Tab-separated table of C-alpha atoms in Angstrom:
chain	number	residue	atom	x	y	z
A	128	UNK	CA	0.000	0.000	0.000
A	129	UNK	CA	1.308	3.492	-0.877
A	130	UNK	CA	2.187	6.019	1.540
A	131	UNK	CA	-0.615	8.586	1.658
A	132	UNK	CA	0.038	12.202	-0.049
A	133	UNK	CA	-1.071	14.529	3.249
A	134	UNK	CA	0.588	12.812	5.318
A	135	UNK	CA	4.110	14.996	6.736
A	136	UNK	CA	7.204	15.127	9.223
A	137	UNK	CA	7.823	18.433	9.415
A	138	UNK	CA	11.250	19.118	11.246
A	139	UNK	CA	10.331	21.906	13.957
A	140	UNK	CA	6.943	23.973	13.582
A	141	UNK	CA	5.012	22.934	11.041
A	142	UNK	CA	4.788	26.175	9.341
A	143	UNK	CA	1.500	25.148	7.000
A	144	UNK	CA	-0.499	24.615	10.026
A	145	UNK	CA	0.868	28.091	11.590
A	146	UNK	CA	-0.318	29.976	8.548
A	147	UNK	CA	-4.210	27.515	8.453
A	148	UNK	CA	-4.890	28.383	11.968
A	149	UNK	CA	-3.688	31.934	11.761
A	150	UNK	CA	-6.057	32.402	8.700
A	151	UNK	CA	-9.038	30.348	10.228
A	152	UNK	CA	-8.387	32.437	14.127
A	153	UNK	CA	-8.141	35.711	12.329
A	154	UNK	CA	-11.299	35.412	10.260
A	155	UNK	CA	-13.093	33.991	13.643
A	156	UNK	CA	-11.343	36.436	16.213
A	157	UNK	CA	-10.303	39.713	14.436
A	158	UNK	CA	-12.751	40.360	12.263
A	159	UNK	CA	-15.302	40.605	15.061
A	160	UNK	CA	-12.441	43.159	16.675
A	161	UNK	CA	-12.387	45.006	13.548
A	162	UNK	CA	-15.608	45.879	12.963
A	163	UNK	CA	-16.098	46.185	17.132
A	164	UNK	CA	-13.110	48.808	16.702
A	165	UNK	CA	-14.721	50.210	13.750
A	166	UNK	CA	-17.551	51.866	15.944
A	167	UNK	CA	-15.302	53.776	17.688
A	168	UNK	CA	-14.051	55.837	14.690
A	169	UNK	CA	-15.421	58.189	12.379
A	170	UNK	CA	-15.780	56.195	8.566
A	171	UNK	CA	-17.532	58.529	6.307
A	172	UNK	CA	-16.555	56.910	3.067
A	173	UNK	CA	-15.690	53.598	1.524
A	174	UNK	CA	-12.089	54.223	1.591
A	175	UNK	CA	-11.548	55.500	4.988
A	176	UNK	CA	-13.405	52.103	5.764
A	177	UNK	CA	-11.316	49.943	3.553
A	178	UNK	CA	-7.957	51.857	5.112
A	179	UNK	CA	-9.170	51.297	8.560
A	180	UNK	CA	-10.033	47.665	8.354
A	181	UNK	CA	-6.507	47.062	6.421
A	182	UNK	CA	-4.402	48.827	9.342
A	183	UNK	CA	-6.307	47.438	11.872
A	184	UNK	CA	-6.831	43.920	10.474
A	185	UNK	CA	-3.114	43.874	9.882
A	186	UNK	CA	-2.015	44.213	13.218
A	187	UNK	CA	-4.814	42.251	14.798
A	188	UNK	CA	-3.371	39.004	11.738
A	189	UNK	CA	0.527	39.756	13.075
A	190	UNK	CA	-0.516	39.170	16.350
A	191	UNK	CA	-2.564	36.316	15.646
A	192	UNK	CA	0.565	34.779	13.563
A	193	UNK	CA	3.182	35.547	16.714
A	194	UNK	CA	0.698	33.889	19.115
A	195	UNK	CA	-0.216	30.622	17.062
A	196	UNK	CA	3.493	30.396	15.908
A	197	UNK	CA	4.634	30.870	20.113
A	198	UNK	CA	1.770	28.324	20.994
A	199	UNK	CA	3.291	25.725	18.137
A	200	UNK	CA	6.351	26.242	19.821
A	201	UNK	CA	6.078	25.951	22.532
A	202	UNK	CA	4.035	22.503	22.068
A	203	UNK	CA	6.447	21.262	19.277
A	204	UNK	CA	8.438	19.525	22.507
A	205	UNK	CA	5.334	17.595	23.683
């Protein structure tokens, strides 16, 4: 029987599932904080709404990638 295609070994933190979960926790977490955040500020047009949700969304995905790539980490030993 072959070997099957998905399966992996990565050596250290499997950077593919750093970058899923990031994706998947930023989409469930941040954009909730965006648009939360977003009440707080004056948005009179589409583009100070599209600038606000791409310098806030960035820093809210960062985050999100520092803290799911510390938490792989740290588990990688276990």
């Amino acid at each position: 029987m072959p070997q099957r295609v998905e399966t992996s070994s990565p050596e250290g933190v499997d950077y593919g599932w750093v970058m899923q979960v990031t994706f998947v926790t930023t989409i469930v977490v941040g954009a909730p904080l965006v648009a939360l955040a977003s009440t707080t500020v004056d948005l009179p047009t589409w583009n100070a709404r599209a600038e606000f949700a791409i310098r806030v969304g960035a820093v809210v995905w960062v985050l999100t990638a520092l803290a799911v790539f510390a938490y792989a980490k740290r588990m990688q030993g276990r």
